[in-house]
Amino acid sequence: MGPPLLLLLLLLLLPLLLPAGPSTAAAAGDGCTVGTGCDLALGSYLVGTDQNATYIGQLFGHGDNYRLLQPYNPGQPNLDFIRVGDRVNASFPCRCRARPADPAATYLAGSFPHDVKTGETYTSIAAPYNNLTTVDWLAATNTFPPNQIPDVGTVNVTVNCSCGDPAVSRDYGLFLTYPLRGAETLASVAASHGFSSPGQLELIKKYNPGMDGVTGSGIVYIPVKDPNGSYRPLQSSGTGSLCPFARYLLLCIEVFGKENIMSLI
């Protein structure tokens, strides 16, 4: 088989060689390609004093239509009667974004514009999200220095999320961002969401590197079921396949030469 035919065969087989799913280096999306992601992720929101479903819906971009959250909260049959200490799952799109100070540093997150009021700080802006974001993370993902937030402007509140990881499993594509509190650990949260066996816990650890053994701080990512009661499989990301394709094409050019490629046109 001559080089041109071999090259053509390689290009025809290319879709089978490329990994499906979001373009992510890890469950949290470090190293993802801007513009990729998934249409749905969930954040576990711990209800505090004077916080109701309408308030939570507004924080996550649903306006006053908090009932959009109901399908993702089967354990809360009536969101009109949530109590302090309850957890409400808030839904949002999860997209790959770049840090303003370092466009090469990318991550997966939901982004919620916040109209700044006079005297506000990253601390006051992060506080309503109840540990789903942090002061340091807001500073890292916005252009304003912490001591120079304007009286008028917009701060993007970023909540990290996961779309899954094809290197771990293709069975899970819907994830819950869960802030650990008190005595909670990755293992205890995983068990409370149906991942209690040793094998299941090992799977969850792969989505959460560095979090095994951590107690009461940080966020973890847990696969959860969709409103139909099934685990959503990892979805292909059309925009995420461009970079792998380009890398393979450049490799073909390097190996077979431009002249051989042109002979196929």
XYZ file of N, CA and C in Angstrom:
795
model
N 0.855 -1.198 0.000
C 0.000 0.000 0.000
C 0.882 1.236 0.000
N 0.695 2.146 -0.985
C 1.505 3.346 -1.075
C 1.146 4.347 -0.005
N 2.043 5.315 0.227
C 1.784 6.322 1.265
C 0.469 7.058 1.102
N 0.047 7.485 -0.150
C -1.233 8.201 -0.255
C -2.414 7.359 0.206
N -2.439 6.067 -0.198
C -3.551 5.214 0.218
C -3.531 4.959 1.718
N -2.343 4.831 2.279
C -2.227 4.629 3.718
C -2.724 5.850 4.479
N -2.394 7.025 3.962
C -2.859 8.262 4.586
C -4.370 8.363 4.520
N -4.939 8.036 3.356
C -6.384 8.095 3.209
C -7.066 7.154 4.194
N -6.513 5.947 4.344
C -7.073 4.993 5.292
C -7.030 5.532 6.712
N -5.917 6.177 7.061
C -5.789 6.743 8.403
C -6.836 7.811 8.650
N -7.057 8.671 7.659
C -8.037 9.743 7.821
C -9.451 9.183 7.921
N -9.733 8.101 7.192
C -11.055 7.493 7.274
C -11.304 6.863 8.636
N -10.238 6.343 9.233
C -10.361 5.716 10.550
C -10.282 6.717 11.687
N -9.985 7.963 11.372
C -9.758 8.973 12.401
C -10.910 9.103 13.383
N -12.192 9.143 12.930
C -13.284 9.278 13.907
C -13.312 8.158 14.935
N -12.817 6.968 14.572
C -12.799 5.868 15.533
C -11.681 6.007 16.540
N -10.662 6.794 16.182
C -9.516 6.941 17.067
C -9.694 8.064 18.067
N -10.521 9.047 17.720
C -10.666 10.209 18.595
C -11.549 9.871 19.776
N -11.198 10.311 20.985
C -12.028 10.042 22.154
C -13.302 10.850 22.113
N -14.407 10.214 22.518
C -15.664 10.940 22.613
C -15.724 11.665 23.934
N -16.739 12.553 24.052
C -16.947 13.227 25.324
C -16.289 14.576 25.373
N -16.492 15.313 26.467
C -15.947 16.646 26.605
C -14.432 16.641 26.539
N -13.888 17.743 26.049
C -12.429 17.864 25.990
C -11.931 18.315 27.346
N -11.634 17.364 28.206
C -11.201 17.686 29.557
C -9.983 16.875 29.914
N -9.126 17.472 30.736
C -7.960 16.750 31.232
C -8.275 16.063 32.543
N -9.349 16.475 33.187
C -9.760 15.894 34.461
C -11.242 16.160 34.623
N -11.841 15.586 35.664
C -13.274 15.748 35.870
C -13.664 17.211 35.994
N -12.808 18.026 36.602
C -13.115 19.439 36.798
C -12.762 20.279 35.586
N -12.203 19.668 34.545
C -12.008 20.371 33.294
C -10.725 21.139 33.147
N -9.746 20.969 34.028
C -8.480 21.668 33.849
C -7.881 21.282 32.504
N -7.567 22.298 31.683
C -7.009 22.029 30.372
C -8.048 21.790 29.297
N -9.321 22.077 29.569
C -10.369 21.906 28.570
C -10.216 22.945 27.463
N -10.964 22.770 26.391
C -10.947 23.694 25.264
C -12.099 24.675 25.411
N -11.800 25.969 25.394
C -12.827 26.996 25.582
C -13.953 26.790 24.569
N -15.182 26.831 25.059
C -16.343 26.624 24.215
C -16.944 25.243 24.343
N -16.172 24.282 24.875
C -16.718 22.947 25.096
C -17.388 22.901 26.466
N -17.932 21.760 26.788
C -18.598 21.617 28.078
C -19.835 20.756 27.928
N -20.832 21.003 28.765
C -22.083 20.248 28.704
C -23.227 21.175 29.085
N -24.424 20.790 28.664
C -25.566 21.679 28.864
C -26.132 21.637 30.267
N -25.664 20.683 31.079
C -26.265 20.547 32.406
C -25.261 20.048 33.430
N -25.211 20.749 34.542
C -24.512 20.309 35.746
C -25.360 20.752 36.926
N -25.068 20.221 38.098
C -25.828 20.567 39.294
C -24.890 21.025 40.395
N -25.379 21.935 41.218
C -24.655 22.371 42.396
C -25.484 22.091 43.630
N -24.879 21.490 44.647
C -25.588 21.185 45.886
C -25.557 22.415 46.785
N -26.714 23.041 46.955
C -26.812 24.300 47.695
C -27.377 24.039 49.084
N -26.614 24.387 50.105
C -27.052 24.217 51.489
C -27.879 25.432 51.901
N -29.146 25.207 52.203
C -30.067 26.304 52.502
C -29.724 26.934 53.846
N -29.604 28.259 53.842
C -29.323 29.004 55.055
C -30.529 29.805 55.515
N -30.325 30.607 56.545
C -31.398 31.436 57.095
C -31.899 32.428 56.054
N -33.227 32.565 55.958
C -33.876 33.514 55.044
C -33.544 33.239 53.579
N -33.255 31.992 53.249
C -33.007 31.618 51.855
C -34.090 30.636 51.415
N -34.801 30.982 50.338
C -35.845 30.099 49.830
C -35.534 29.707 48.388
N -36.425 28.938 47.782
C -36.170 28.425 46.438
C -36.096 29.546 45.407
N -36.899 30.586 45.584
C -36.831 31.721 44.661
C -35.454 32.358 44.698
N -34.931 32.550 45.883
C -33.600 33.138 46.063
C -32.535 32.270 45.395
N -32.625 30.956 45.593
C -31.643 30.042 45.006
C -31.738 30.072 43.484
N -32.961 30.051 42.964
C -33.138 30.106 41.516
C -32.541 31.355 40.905
N -32.688 32.485 41.581
C -32.122 33.739 41.083
C -30.600 33.695 41.066
N -29.995 33.095 42.076
C -28.536 33.003 42.119
C -27.986 32.243 40.918
N -28.739 31.239 40.456
C -28.243 30.371 39.395
C -28.863 30.674 38.031
N -29.360 31.885 37.876
C -29.785 32.350 36.563
C -31.163 31.925 36.115
N -32.019 31.472 37.042
C -33.361 31.039 36.671
C -34.415 32.119 36.908
N -33.997 33.302 37.308
C -34.959 34.348 37.608
C -35.883 33.922 38.734
N -37.169 34.235 38.584
C -38.136 33.853 39.613
C -38.725 32.461 39.375
N -38.308 31.806 38.305
C -38.895 30.509 37.958
C -38.146 29.379 38.661
N -38.224 29.377 39.974
C -37.492 28.383 40.758
C -38.002 26.966 40.530
N -39.200 26.831 39.974
C -39.737 25.488 39.757
C -38.952 24.715 38.693
N -38.091 25.417 37.956
C -37.196 24.716 37.034
C -36.232 23.795 37.783
N -36.063 24.049 39.084
C -35.169 23.223 39.896
C -35.828 21.929 40.361
N -37.155 21.879 40.320
C -37.873 20.743 40.913
C -37.457 19.381 40.344
N -37.293 19.239 39.015
C -36.951 17.905 38.490
C -35.636 17.344 39.029
N -34.767 18.216 39.524
C -33.451 17.771 39.999
C -33.414 17.597 41.516
N -34.606 17.656 42.121
C -34.699 17.542 43.577
C -35.796 16.565 43.979
N -35.641 15.294 43.612
C -36.678 14.312 43.964
C -36.850 14.141 45.469
N -35.828 14.500 46.241
C -35.940 14.401 47.690
C -36.628 15.591 48.328
N -36.957 16.596 47.514
C -37.677 17.779 47.990
C -38.977 17.880 47.196
N -40.025 17.185 47.603
C -41.255 17.144 46.802
C -41.933 18.495 46.637
N -41.649 19.437 47.526
C -42.260 20.765 47.420
C -41.219 21.817 47.780
N -40.696 22.504 46.781
C -39.659 23.512 47.023
C -40.190 24.746 47.736
N -41.501 24.840 47.884
C -42.062 25.954 48.653
C -41.842 25.763 50.151
N -41.436 24.572 50.559
C -41.290 24.278 51.986
C -39.922 23.665 52.274
N -38.874 24.374 51.890
C -37.535 23.923 52.249
C -37.123 24.583 53.558
N -36.246 23.912 54.278
C -35.850 24.373 55.607
C -34.355 24.646 55.661
N -33.950 25.417 56.644
C -32.529 25.656 56.878
C -31.833 24.314 57.099
N -30.739 24.107 56.395
C -30.014 22.850 56.495
C -30.343 21.853 55.407
N -31.449 22.083 54.675
C -31.751 21.230 53.525
C -30.744 21.505 52.409
N -30.627 20.568 51.500
C -29.812 20.777 50.306
C -30.721 20.781 49.078
N -30.512 21.778 48.230
C -31.265 21.911 46.982
C -30.279 21.842 45.827
N -30.558 20.996 44.857
C -29.707 20.900 43.679
C -30.102 21.976 42.673
N -29.156 22.842 42.345
C -29.391 23.921 41.387
C -28.766 23.546 40.053
N -29.529 23.691 38.983
C -29.061 23.308 37.648
C -28.479 24.506 36.916
N -27.473 24.224 36.065
C -26.857 25.285 35.260
C -26.008 24.660 34.152
N -25.749 25.417 33.069
C -24.844 24.922 32.024
C -23.403 24.966 32.518
N -22.616 23.992 32.089
C -21.212 23.875 32.502
C -20.338 24.052 31.263
N -19.573 25.151 31.211
C -18.789 25.459 30.020
C -17.325 25.651 30.374
N -16.482 25.403 29.381
C -15.043 25.622 29.561
C -14.737 27.105 29.424
N -14.008 27.645 30.380
C -13.680 29.068 30.426
C -12.188 29.241 30.681
N -11.706 30.451 30.412
C -10.287 30.757 30.605
C -10.138 31.845 31.656
N -9.079 31.746 32.441
C -8.808 32.794 33.422
C -8.384 34.075 32.701
N -8.904 35.223 33.125
C -8.554 36.481 32.446
C -7.058 36.762 32.424
N -6.363 36.452 33.507
C -4.933 36.759 33.584
C -4.074 35.734 32.863
N -4.656 34.578 32.527
C -3.891 33.515 31.878
C -4.832 32.712 30.991
N -5.037 33.151 29.747
C -5.993 32.476 28.859
C -5.684 31.002 28.623
N -4.446 30.594 28.851
C -4.103 29.182 28.670
C -4.596 28.321 29.827
N -4.944 28.953 30.944
C -5.444 28.228 32.119
C -6.965 28.131 32.012
N -7.455 26.959 31.650
C -8.883 26.778 31.428
C -9.496 25.868 32.487
N -10.810 25.974 32.629
C -11.523 25.235 33.672
C -12.995 25.161 33.296
N -13.717 24.226 33.872
C -15.153 24.105 33.668
C -15.896 24.799 34.801
N -16.906 25.587 34.431
C -17.683 26.288 35.460
C -18.975 26.825 34.876
N -19.952 26.997 35.753
C -21.091 27.825 35.445
C -20.736 29.255 35.811
N -21.250 30.216 35.059
C -20.927 31.624 35.309
C -22.221 32.409 35.456
N -22.320 33.168 36.550
C -23.549 33.880 36.874
C -23.238 35.354 37.107
N -23.641 36.234 36.181
C -23.321 37.659 36.306
C -23.972 38.275 37.542
N -23.181 39.038 38.265
C -23.664 39.727 39.467
C -23.430 41.220 39.295
N -24.499 41.995 39.352
C -24.388 43.453 39.248
C -23.889 44.017 40.571
N -22.720 44.631 40.512
C -22.063 45.110 41.730
C -22.813 46.302 42.314
N -22.889 46.313 43.643
C -23.439 47.452 44.367
C -22.320 48.116 45.159
N -22.494 49.369 45.455
C -21.469 50.131 46.169
C -21.071 49.434 47.469
N -19.776 49.285 47.664
C -19.262 48.703 48.894
C -19.119 47.196 48.878
N -19.536 46.543 47.803
C -19.433 45.085 47.769
C -17.990 44.633 47.569
N -17.708 43.441 48.064
C -16.388 42.822 47.937
C -16.569 41.405 47.396
N -15.466 40.771 47.039
C -15.573 39.371 46.629
C -16.116 38.510 47.767
N -15.828 38.895 48.988
C -16.339 38.146 50.140
C -17.859 38.210 50.203
N -18.418 39.407 50.053
C -19.873 39.556 50.132
C -20.570 38.943 48.923
N -19.893 38.933 47.777
C -20.491 38.358 46.569
C -20.469 36.833 46.621
N -19.395 36.263 47.168
C -19.281 34.802 47.241
C -20.172 34.212 48.325
N -20.407 34.959 49.403
C -21.098 34.414 50.577
C -22.450 33.771 50.267
N -23.325 34.383 49.436
C -24.636 33.766 49.196
C -24.573 32.396 48.532
N -23.439 32.057 47.925
C -23.333 30.769 47.231
C -22.924 29.624 48.164
N -22.764 29.941 49.439
C -22.611 28.903 50.473
C -21.569 27.837 50.116
N -20.345 28.328 49.834
C -19.165 27.476 49.594
C -19.134 26.798 48.230
N -20.072 27.105 47.347
C -19.967 26.612 45.976
C -18.931 27.404 45.179
N -18.558 28.559 45.678
C -17.427 29.307 45.142
C -16.701 29.937 46.316
N -15.535 30.516 46.054
C -14.742 31.117 47.127
C -14.263 32.498 46.720
N -13.815 33.247 47.698
C -13.276 34.586 47.442
C -12.079 34.506 46.506
N -11.173 33.589 46.776
C -9.976 33.463 45.938
C -10.332 33.087 44.507
N -11.345 32.252 44.349
C -11.720 31.826 43.006
C -12.367 32.967 42.230
N -13.159 33.797 42.895
C -13.730 34.967 42.226
C -12.631 35.920 41.784
N -11.628 36.099 42.622
C -10.513 36.977 42.257
C -9.748 36.425 41.061
N -9.627 35.096 40.993
C -8.863 34.468 39.907
C -9.618 34.460 38.588
N -10.952 34.542 38.636
C -11.747 34.407 37.417
C -12.431 35.704 37.006
N -12.037 36.814 37.611
C -12.539 38.126 37.219
C -11.369 39.078 36.991
N -11.654 40.193 36.343
C -10.585 41.128 35.985
C -10.290 42.141 37.077
N -11.200 42.309 38.034
C -11.007 43.330 39.059
C -10.100 42.821 40.176
N -9.069 43.570 40.549
C -8.300 43.218 41.751
C -9.220 43.262 42.971
N -8.953 42.450 43.998
C -9.851 42.380 45.157
C -10.129 43.723 45.820
N -9.167 44.615 45.806
C -9.368 45.910 46.468
C -9.784 47.005 45.500
N -10.152 46.631 44.266
C -10.539 47.633 43.276
C -11.820 47.243 42.544
N -12.755 46.651 43.253
C -14.045 46.337 42.642
C -14.828 47.635 42.498
N -15.294 47.962 41.299
C -15.961 49.255 41.092
C -17.333 49.301 41.748
N -17.848 50.507 41.915
C -19.192 50.666 42.468
C -20.259 50.241 41.464
N -19.918 50.314 40.182
C -20.831 49.894 39.119
C -20.070 48.954 38.189
N -20.616 47.808 37.928
C -19.953 46.839 37.060
C -20.546 45.457 37.263
N -19.908 44.466 36.666
C -20.396 43.090 36.746
C -19.274 42.158 37.172
N -19.546 41.358 38.170
C -18.638 40.289 38.591
C -19.271 38.965 38.180
N -18.492 38.128 37.523
C -18.982 36.801 37.152
C -18.714 35.825 38.293
N -19.789 35.321 38.867
C -19.655 34.321 39.925
C -19.484 32.957 39.259
N -18.336 32.334 39.461
C -18.025 31.067 38.805
C -18.117 29.916 39.799
N -18.903 28.915 39.418
C -19.078 27.704 40.222
C -18.526 26.532 39.418
N -17.500 25.895 39.936
C -16.882 24.788 39.210
C -17.859 23.630 39.020
N -17.636 22.878 37.960
C -18.532 21.779 37.626
C -17.762 20.715 36.862
N -18.432 19.620 36.572
C -17.818 18.535 35.807
C -18.795 18.030 34.769
N -18.261 17.652 33.617
C -19.050 16.998 32.569
C -18.682 15.527 32.440
N -17.813 15.049 33.317
C -17.339 13.682 33.239
C -15.949 13.611 32.645
N -15.434 12.418 32.569
C -14.082 12.204 32.060
C -14.062 10.885 31.294
N -13.847 10.931 29.972
C -13.853 9.688 29.196
C -12.757 8.721 29.608
N -11.715 9.228 30.253
C -10.639 8.349 30.709
C -11.049 7.549 31.943
N -12.128 7.967 32.603
C -12.610 7.264 33.798
C -13.782 6.349 33.448
N -14.827 6.924 32.851
C -16.004 6.140 32.475
C -16.859 6.944 31.508
N -17.470 6.240 30.566
C -18.414 6.878 29.650
C -19.853 6.733 30.144
N -20.029 6.130 31.300
C -21.370 5.881 31.822
C -21.961 7.085 32.545
N -21.133 8.063 32.867
C -21.602 9.177 33.689
C -21.291 10.514 33.021
N -22.355 11.307 32.789
C -22.176 12.606 32.160
C -22.876 13.738 32.882
N -23.579 13.426 33.978
C -24.232 14.458 34.789
C -23.644 14.392 36.192
N -23.090 15.532 36.646
C -22.373 15.551 37.920
C -22.897 16.651 38.836
N -22.808 16.352 40.126
C -23.171 17.288 41.185
C -21.904 17.855 41.810
N -21.805 19.185 41.849
C -20.729 19.851 42.587
C -21.173 19.964 44.039
N -20.417 19.353 44.936
C -20.848 19.235 46.337
C -19.773 19.799 47.258
N -20.059 20.896 47.977
C -19.092 21.433 48.951
C -19.125 20.619 50.248
N -17.981 20.128 50.650
C -17.899 19.375 51.907
C -18.034 20.311 53.101
N -18.735 19.836 54.127
C -18.897 20.607 55.360
C -18.793 19.666 56.558
N -18.421 20.242 57.713
C -18.410 19.468 58.946
C -17.565 18.217 58.848
N -18.184 17.070 59.142
C -17.474 15.789 59.133
C -17.570 15.079 57.787
N -18.099 15.743 56.782
C -18.286 15.096 55.486
C -16.949 14.819 54.797
N -16.894 13.685 54.112
C -15.732 13.295 53.318
C -16.215 12.860 51.937
N -15.271 12.670 51.037
C -15.626 12.154 49.717
C -16.360 10.827 49.843
N -15.874 9.953 50.720
C -16.491 8.637 50.888
C -17.915 8.746 51.424
N -18.145 9.627 52.385
C -19.484 9.729 52.969
C -20.480 10.322 51.975
N -20.036 11.304 51.202
C -20.925 11.907 50.205
C -21.200 10.913 49.081
N -20.163 10.196 48.653
C -20.360 9.183 47.614
C -21.366 8.133 48.068
N -21.239 7.676 49.308
C -22.155 6.658 49.835
C -23.588 7.172 49.885
N -23.757 8.437 50.249
C -25.102 9.004 50.335
C -25.752 9.155 48.965
N -24.940 9.069 47.900
C -25.471 9.151 46.541
C -25.395 7.807 45.817
N -25.276 6.719 46.593
C -25.371 5.390 46.016
C -24.075 4.754 45.563
N -22.930 5.357 45.914
C -21.632 4.792 45.538
C -20.908 4.359 46.813
N -21.260 3.191 47.319
C -20.771 2.779 48.635
C -19.811 1.595 48.608
N -19.827 0.814 47.545
C -18.945 -0.352 47.503
C -17.506 0.095 47.262
N -16.524 -0.739 47.618
C -15.121 -0.362 47.385
C -14.833 -0.022 45.925
N -15.396 -0.805 45.004
C -15.170 -0.529 43.589
C -15.778 0.788 43.158
N -16.980 1.087 43.656
C -17.634 2.352 43.321
C -16.863 3.531 43.887
N -16.354 3.381 45.106
C -15.595 4.468 45.712
C -14.304 4.730 44.938
N -13.664 3.681 44.456
C -12.455 3.866 43.652
C -12.769 4.660 42.394
N -13.929 4.405 41.805
C -14.355 5.168 40.635
C -14.519 6.643 40.976
N -15.203 6.930 42.083
C -15.443 8.314 42.481
C -14.128 9.026 42.787
N -13.171 8.321 43.357
C -11.868 8.928 43.644
C -11.187 9.412 42.368
N -11.387 8.698 41.272
C -10.755 9.089 40.013
C -11.298 10.417 39.497
N -12.529 10.729 39.843
C -13.100 12.024 39.474
C -12.660 13.136 40.425
N -12.067 12.759 41.542
C -11.747 13.731 42.591
C -10.326 13.544 43.109
N -9.321 13.703 42.258
C -7.936 13.507 42.711
C -7.574 14.472 43.830
N -6.928 13.940 44.851
C -6.487 14.766 45.967
C -7.519 14.986 47.050
N -8.749 14.495 46.855
C -9.801 14.745 47.842
C -10.039 13.573 48.783
N -9.439 12.437 48.527
C -9.600 11.304 49.433
C -8.933 11.620 50.769
N -9.680 11.508 51.846
C -9.147 11.804 53.170
C -9.373 13.227 53.632
N -9.852 14.101 52.749
C -10.156 15.484 53.136
C -11.500 15.505 53.860
N -11.567 16.267 54.937
C -12.798 16.350 55.727
C -13.275 17.792 55.824
N -14.531 18.026 55.428
C -15.200 19.281 55.716
C -14.787 20.498 54.931
N -14.007 20.358 53.861
C -13.632 21.526 53.061
C -13.357 21.101 51.631
N -13.515 22.038 50.710
C -13.313 21.744 49.302
C -14.578 21.216 48.655
N -14.529 21.040 47.337
C -15.684 20.530 46.609
C -15.340 19.190 45.967
N -16.363 18.351 45.831
C -16.209 17.057 45.173
C -17.273 16.941 44.087
N -17.010 16.058 43.134
C -17.911 15.860 41.998
C -18.463 14.440 42.047
N -19.792 14.333 42.060
C -20.456 13.042 42.218
C -21.417 12.824 41.046
N -21.350 11.676 40.356
C -22.352 11.386 39.319
C -23.741 11.266 39.944
N -24.732 11.846 39.283
C -26.105 11.780 39.787
C -27.051 11.418 38.643
N -28.241 10.994 39.012
C -29.247 10.594 38.028
C -30.007 11.808 37.508
N -30.500 11.690 36.280
C -31.280 12.766 35.686
C -32.734 12.654 36.143
N -33.611 13.581 35.708
C -35.004 13.529 36.163
C -35.740 12.245 35.792
N -35.209 11.491 34.821
C -35.830 10.220 34.451
C -35.391 9.069 35.349
N -34.500 9.370 36.295
C -34.042 8.341 37.208
C -32.917 7.485 36.677
N -32.248 7.962 35.615
C -31.151 7.209 35.015
C -29.880 8.048 35.008
N -28.747 7.377 35.025
C -27.484 8.089 34.874
C -27.328 8.512 33.417
N -27.023 9.765 33.224
C -26.844 10.291 31.871
C -25.449 9.923 31.376
N -25.333 9.249 30.232
C -23.997 8.882 29.742
C -23.222 10.094 29.258
N -21.931 9.936 29.175
C -21.055 10.990 28.691
C -21.460 11.366 27.277
N -21.601 12.659 27.024
C -22.021 13.138 25.718
C -20.820 13.571 24.892
N -20.932 13.394 23.577
C -19.894 13.901 22.688
C -19.958 15.410 22.660
N -18.808 16.038 22.483
C -18.723 17.493 22.393
C -18.200 17.845 21.017
N -19.097 18.338 20.136
C -18.687 18.625 18.766
C -17.555 19.613 18.689
N -17.621 20.698 19.487
C -16.574 21.701 19.427
C -15.296 21.199 20.040
N -15.407 20.183 20.911
C -14.205 19.703 21.561
C -13.356 18.790 20.702
N -13.876 18.341 19.552
C -13.134 17.394 18.736
C -12.193 18.065 17.756
N -12.257 19.375 17.638
C -11.435 20.062 16.655
C -9.961 19.927 16.958
N -9.583 20.149 18.199
C -8.159 20.122 18.527
C -7.545 18.735 18.344
N -8.163 17.641 18.797
C -7.599 16.333 18.506
C -7.490 16.072 17.009
N -8.494 16.483 16.237
C -8.433 16.293 14.791
C -7.264 17.047 14.199
N -7.088 18.280 14.625
C -5.981 19.075 14.096
C -4.640 18.435 14.422
N -4.521 17.896 15.630
C -3.256 17.261 15.999
C -2.979 16.040 15.123
N -4.012 15.238 14.865
C -3.822 14.079 14.001
C -3.496 14.501 12.571
N -4.154 15.547 12.083
C -3.899 16.001 10.723
C -2.473 16.499 10.572
N -2.005 17.252 11.552
C -0.624 17.725 11.505
C 0.355 16.562 11.549
N -0.005 15.537 12.332
C 0.851 14.358 12.383
C 0.904 13.665 11.023
N -0.254 13.596 10.354
C -0.277 12.987 9.030
C 0.603 13.755 8.054
N 0.524 15.080 8.114
C 1.338 15.904 7.226
C 2.812 15.664 7.491
N 3.152 15.574 8.783
C 4.559 15.367 9.138
C 5.062 14.017 8.653
N 4.211 12.979 8.782
C 4.646 11.627 8.444
C 4.654 11.393 6.936
N 3.584 11.835 6.254
C 3.434 11.466 4.852
C 3.833 12.573 3.879
N 3.968 13.790 4.363
C 4.415 14.872 3.510
C 3.280 15.563 2.783
N 3.480 16.837 2.532
C 2.456 17.656 1.890
C 2.139 17.166 0.485
N 3.158 16.706 -0.264
C 2.935 16.293 -1.647
C 1.989 15.097 -1.726
N 2.167 14.148 -0.814
C 1.283 12.982 -0.812
C -0.148 13.361 -0.466
N -0.288 14.310 0.456
C -1.634 14.760 0.820
C -2.294 15.454 -0.356
N -1.540 16.305 -1.058
C -2.093 17.032 -2.192
C -2.522 16.080 -3.301
N -1.872 14.946 -3.405
C -2.223 13.991 -4.458
C -3.588 13.361 -4.231
N -4.095 13.487 -2.993
C -5.416 12.935 -2.687
C -6.539 13.896 -3.021
N -6.190 15.153 -3.258
C -7.213 16.185 -3.486
C -7.634 16.211 -4.957
